[in-house]
Amino acid sequence: MICNRTVETKNLNSERSFSAEKMQKVNLFETERMFADIYCLEPGQEQKRHAHSGADKIYLVLEGTGRFHIGNDERELGQDQIVLAPADVDHGVRNESQARLVLLVFMAPNPNTAKSPAQ
Amino acid sequence: MICNRTVETKNLNSERSFSAEKMQKVNLFETERMFADIYCLEPGQEQKRHAHSGADKIYLVLEGTGRFHIGNDERELGQDQIVLAPADVDHGVRNESQARLVLLVFMAPNPNTAKSPAQ
């Protein structure tokens, strides 16, 4: 049992960061096994459709409304709605509203640190 | 690319479930790689301290205030605060307040479906 690490807490309201240039990703926590980010989208910004081999993503809408594409489904989701983009399924989100969109994103495993099978 | 699955969305407010008997866990999403649950604690209820080998947990406080133990750290967290309980680190949470406590919990990998190394 490991008991001597520093415990880090964050506040979702103070971690937000927007840019006129593009959607901002703010990392909250990252391990070999997963990450949690906040995505901040000004009106008109988007995360383009893409897919992750073998990694699941969850989006939770913290503020605003987003238009989500997951597989062949497209729907608007607002505050407190949560959705799963399963591994290998094409997904993306666009802020088509006139207000800011803030998402909590959880992904597992972490594609940034995943070891290849050969390692 | 898989495009024909049914997309499931949930609303955090309508998924809550409390019991006078003990803390309630409501599963939102579950895959081989992770799960997302809502934990609902009446005043005085708790998730006893425990640890997961090789699996990380994130707690987000959706409502109320909880006293979190993570490793040798103990702290109160309120709405919109988020904390990581890293793999192998002892953790638990207790609702010492007079109000309900609601948590969003992510865990990866999923201990309920993890394959043993021998499989």
Coordinates of C-alpha atoms in Angstrom, one line a residue:
Chain A
M1 CA 0.0 0.0 0.0
I2 CA 1.4 3.4 -1.0
C3 CA 0.5 6.2 1.5
N4 CA 3.0 8.9 1.0
R5 CA 2.1 10.5 -2.3
T6 CA 0.8 14.1 -2.4
V7 CA -2.9 14.1 -3.0
E8 CA -3.9 16.6 -5.6
T9 CA -7.4 18.1 -5.8
K10 CA -8.7 20.4 -8.5
N11 CA -11.7 22.6 -8.9
L12 CA -13.5 22.3 -12.2
N13 CA -14.4 26.0 -12.2
S14 CA -10.9 27.2 -11.8
E15 CA -9.3 24.9 -14.4
R16 CA -11.1 26.3 -17.4
S17 CA -9.1 28.0 -20.2
F18 CA -10.4 29.3 -23.5
S19 CA -8.7 30.4 -26.6
A20 CA -10.1 32.3 -29.7
E21 CA -7.8 30.1 -31.8
K22 CA -9.1 26.6 -31.0
M23 CA -10.7 24.3 -28.4
Q24 CA -8.5 24.1 -25.3
K25 CA -7.7 20.9 -23.4
V26 CA -6.8 21.2 -19.8
N27 CA -5.4 18.1 -18.2
L28 CA -6.6 17.4 -14.6
F29 CA -5.1 13.9 -14.0
E30 CA -3.1 11.5 -16.0
T31 CA -1.8 8.0 -15.3
E32 CA -0.7 5.1 -17.4
R33 CA -4.2 3.9 -17.3
M34 CA -6.4 6.9 -17.9
F35 CA -6.7 10.7 -18.2
A36 CA -9.2 13.3 -17.2
D37 CA -9.3 16.6 -19.1
I38 CA -11.5 19.6 -19.4
Y39 CA -12.3 20.7 -22.9
C40 CA -13.2 24.3 -23.4
L41 CA -14.9 25.4 -26.6
E42 CA -15.8 28.9 -27.7
P43 CA -18.8 29.2 -30.0
G44 CA -18.0 27.6 -33.3
Q45 CA -15.1 25.5 -32.1
E46 CA -15.0 21.7 -32.3
Q47 CA -13.2 18.5 -31.7
K48 CA -13.1 16.9 -35.1
R49 CA -14.4 13.4 -35.6
H50 CA -11.8 10.7 -34.8
A51 CA -11.6 7.3 -33.2
H52 CA -9.3 5.6 -30.7
S53 CA -8.4 2.0 -31.1
G54 CA -9.1 0.2 -27.8
A55 CA -9.8 3.2 -25.7
D56 CA -13.1 4.5 -24.4
K57 CA -14.0 8.1 -23.9
I58 CA -16.7 9.7 -21.7
Y59 CA -17.9 13.2 -22.2
L60 CA -19.8 15.1 -19.4
V61 CA -21.3 18.5 -20.3
L62 CA -20.4 20.8 -17.4
E63 CA -21.7 24.0 -19.1
G64 CA -23.4 24.9 -22.3
T65 CA -24.7 22.7 -25.1
G66 CA -22.7 20.6 -27.6
R67 CA -23.6 18.7 -30.8
F68 CA -22.1 15.3 -30.4
H69 CA -21.3 12.8 -33.2
I70 CA -20.8 9.2 -32.0
G71 CA -20.8 6.6 -34.6
N72 CA -23.8 7.3 -36.9
D73 CA -25.6 9.2 -34.1
E74 CA -25.8 12.9 -33.8
R75 CA -27.4 14.7 -30.8
E76 CA -27.3 17.8 -28.7
L77 CA -26.4 17.4 -25.1
G78 CA -26.6 20.0 -22.3
Q79 CA -25.4 20.4 -18.8
D80 CA -25.3 17.3 -16.6
Q81 CA -25.7 14.9 -19.6
I82 CA -23.0 12.3 -20.0
V83 CA -22.3 10.0 -23.0
L84 CA -19.9 7.2 -23.8
A85 CA -17.9 7.1 -27.0
P86 CA -16.8 3.4 -27.0
A87 CA -13.4 2.3 -28.3
D88 CA -13.0 2.3 -32.1
V89 CA -16.2 4.4 -32.6
D90 CA -15.9 7.6 -34.5
H91 CA -16.7 10.6 -32.3
G92 CA -16.5 14.4 -32.2
V93 CA -18.2 17.4 -30.7
R94 CA -19.0 20.9 -32.0
N95 CA -20.2 24.0 -30.2
E96 CA -22.9 25.3 -32.5
S97 CA -24.4 27.5 -29.7
Q98 CA -23.7 31.2 -29.0
A99 CA -22.3 30.3 -25.5
R100 CA -19.2 28.6 -24.2
L101 CA -19.2 24.8 -23.9
V102 CA -17.2 23.1 -21.1
L103 CA -16.8 19.3 -21.0
L104 CA -15.2 16.9 -18.6
V105 CA -13.6 14.1 -20.5
F106 CA -12.4 10.8 -19.2
M107 CA -10.5 8.3 -21.3
A108 CA -9.2 4.8 -20.6
P109 CA -6.7 3.5 -21.3
N110 CA -4.5 6.6 -21.8
P111 CA -3.5 6.7 -25.5
N112 CA -0.6 9.0 -24.6
T113 CA 1.1 6.5 -22.4
A114 CA -0.1 3.2 -23.6
K115 CA 2.6 0.7 -24.1
S116 CA 2.7 -1.2 -27.4
P117 CA 2.2 -4.9 -27.2
A118 CA 5.8 -5.3 -28.3
Q119 CA 7.2 -3.5 -25.2
Chain B
M1 CA -14.6 1.7 -37.5
I2 CA -17.8 0.7 -35.7
C3 CA -20.7 3.0 -36.4
N4 CA -23.9 1.1 -35.7
R5 CA -24.1 0.8 -31.9
T6 CA -26.8 2.5 -30.0
V7 CA -25.5 5.6 -28.3
E8 CA -26.6 5.9 -24.7
T9 CA -26.8 9.3 -22.9
K10 CA -27.6 9.7 -19.3
N11 CA -28.5 12.7 -17.1
L12 CA -26.6 12.9 -13.8
N13 CA -29.6 14.3 -12.1
S14 CA -32.0 11.6 -13.0
E15 CA -29.6 8.7 -12.2
R16 CA -29.4 9.4 -8.4
S17 CA -30.7 6.8 -6.0
F18 CA -30.5 6.8 -2.2
S19 CA -31.1 4.2 0.5
A20 CA -31.3 4.6 4.2
E21 CA -29.4 1.3 4.5
K22 CA -26.2 2.2 2.8
M23 CA -24.4 4.2 0.1
Q24 CA -25.9 3.5 -3.3
K25 CA -23.8 2.9 -6.5
V26 CA -25.5 3.6 -9.8
N27 CA -23.6 2.5 -12.8
L28 CA -23.7 4.8 -15.8
F29 CA -21.3 3.1 -18.2
E30 CA -19.1 0.1 -18.1
T31 CA -16.7 -1.5 -20.5
E32 CA -13.8 -3.8 -20.1
R33 CA -11.5 -0.8 -19.7
M34 CA -13.4 1.4 -17.2
F35 CA -16.6 2.3 -15.5
A36 CA -18.4 5.4 -14.5
D37 CA -20.7 5.3 -11.5
I38 CA -22.7 7.7 -9.3
Y39 CA -22.3 7.2 -5.6
C40 CA -25.1 8.5 -3.4
L41 CA -24.5 8.9 0.3
E42 CA -27.0 9.9 2.9
P43 CA -25.7 11.8 5.9
G44 CA -23.5 9.4 7.9
Q45 CA -22.9 6.9 5.1
E46 CA -19.5 6.0 3.8
Q47 CA -17.4 4.0 1.4
K48 CA -14.9 2.3 3.7
R49 CA -11.2 2.6 3.0
H50 CA -9.9 0.1 0.5
A51 CA -7.4 0.0 -2.4
H52 CA -7.4 -1.4 -5.9
S53 CA -4.3 -3.1 -7.3
G54 CA -3.4 -1.4 -10.6
A55 CA -6.6 0.6 -11.0
D56 CA -7.0 4.4 -10.6
K57 CA -10.2 6.1 -9.3
I58 CA -11.4 9.6 -9.8
Y59 CA -14.0 11.2 -7.5
L60 CA -15.9 14.3 -8.6
V61 CA -18.2 15.9 -6.0
L62 CA -21.5 16.7 -7.8
E63 CA -23.4 17.8 -4.7
G64 CA -22.7 18.2 -1.0
T65 CA -19.5 17.8 0.9
G66 CA -17.5 14.6 1.6
R67 CA -14.5 13.8 3.8
F68 CA -12.0 11.9 1.7
H69 CA -9.2 9.7 2.8
I70 CA -6.5 9.1 0.2
G71 CA -3.3 7.5 1.4
N72 CA -2.3 9.4 4.6
D73 CA -4.3 12.5 3.5
E74 CA -7.7 13.5 4.8
R75 CA -9.7 16.5 3.5
E76 CA -13.1 17.8 2.9
L77 CA -14.2 18.3 -0.7
G78 CA -17.3 20.1 -2.0
Q79 CA -19.1 20.6 -5.2
D80 CA -17.0 20.8 -8.4
Q81 CA -13.9 19.5 -6.7
I82 CA -12.2 16.4 -8.2
V83 CA -9.5 14.2 -6.8
L84 CA -7.5 11.2 -7.9
A85 CA -7.1 8.1 -5.8
P86 CA -4.1 6.4 -7.6
A87 CA -3.8 2.7 -8.1
D88 CA -2.8 0.8 -4.9
V89 CA -3.4 3.8 -2.7
D90 CA -5.9 3.3 0.2
H91 CA -9.0 5.6 -0.2
G92 CA -12.5 6.1 1.1
V93 CA -15.1 8.8 1.6
R94 CA -17.6 9.6 4.4
N95 CA -20.5 12.0 4.4
E96 CA -20.1 13.7 7.7
S97 CA -22.5 16.5 6.7
Q98 CA -26.2 16.9 7.3
A99 CA -26.9 16.9 3.6
R100 CA -26.8 14.3 0.8
L101 CA -23.5 13.7 -1.0
V102 CA -23.4 12.8 -4.7
L103 CA -20.2 11.7 -6.4
L104 CA -19.3 10.9 -10.0
V105 CA -16.7 8.1 -10.0
F106 CA -14.5 7.0 -12.8
M107 CA -12.3 3.9 -12.6
A108 CA -9.8 2.4 -15.0
P109 CA -9.2 -0.3 -15.7
N110 CA -12.5 -1.9 -14.6
P111 CA -11.8 -4.3 -11.7
N112 CA -15.1 -6.1 -12.4
T113 CA -14.1 -7.2 -15.8
A114 CA -10.3 -7.2 -15.8
K115 CA -8.8 -10.3 -17.2
S116 CA -6.2 -12.0 -15.1
P117 CA -2.7 -12.2 -16.6
A118 CA -3.2 -16.0 -17.0
Q119 CA -6.1 -15.5 -19.4

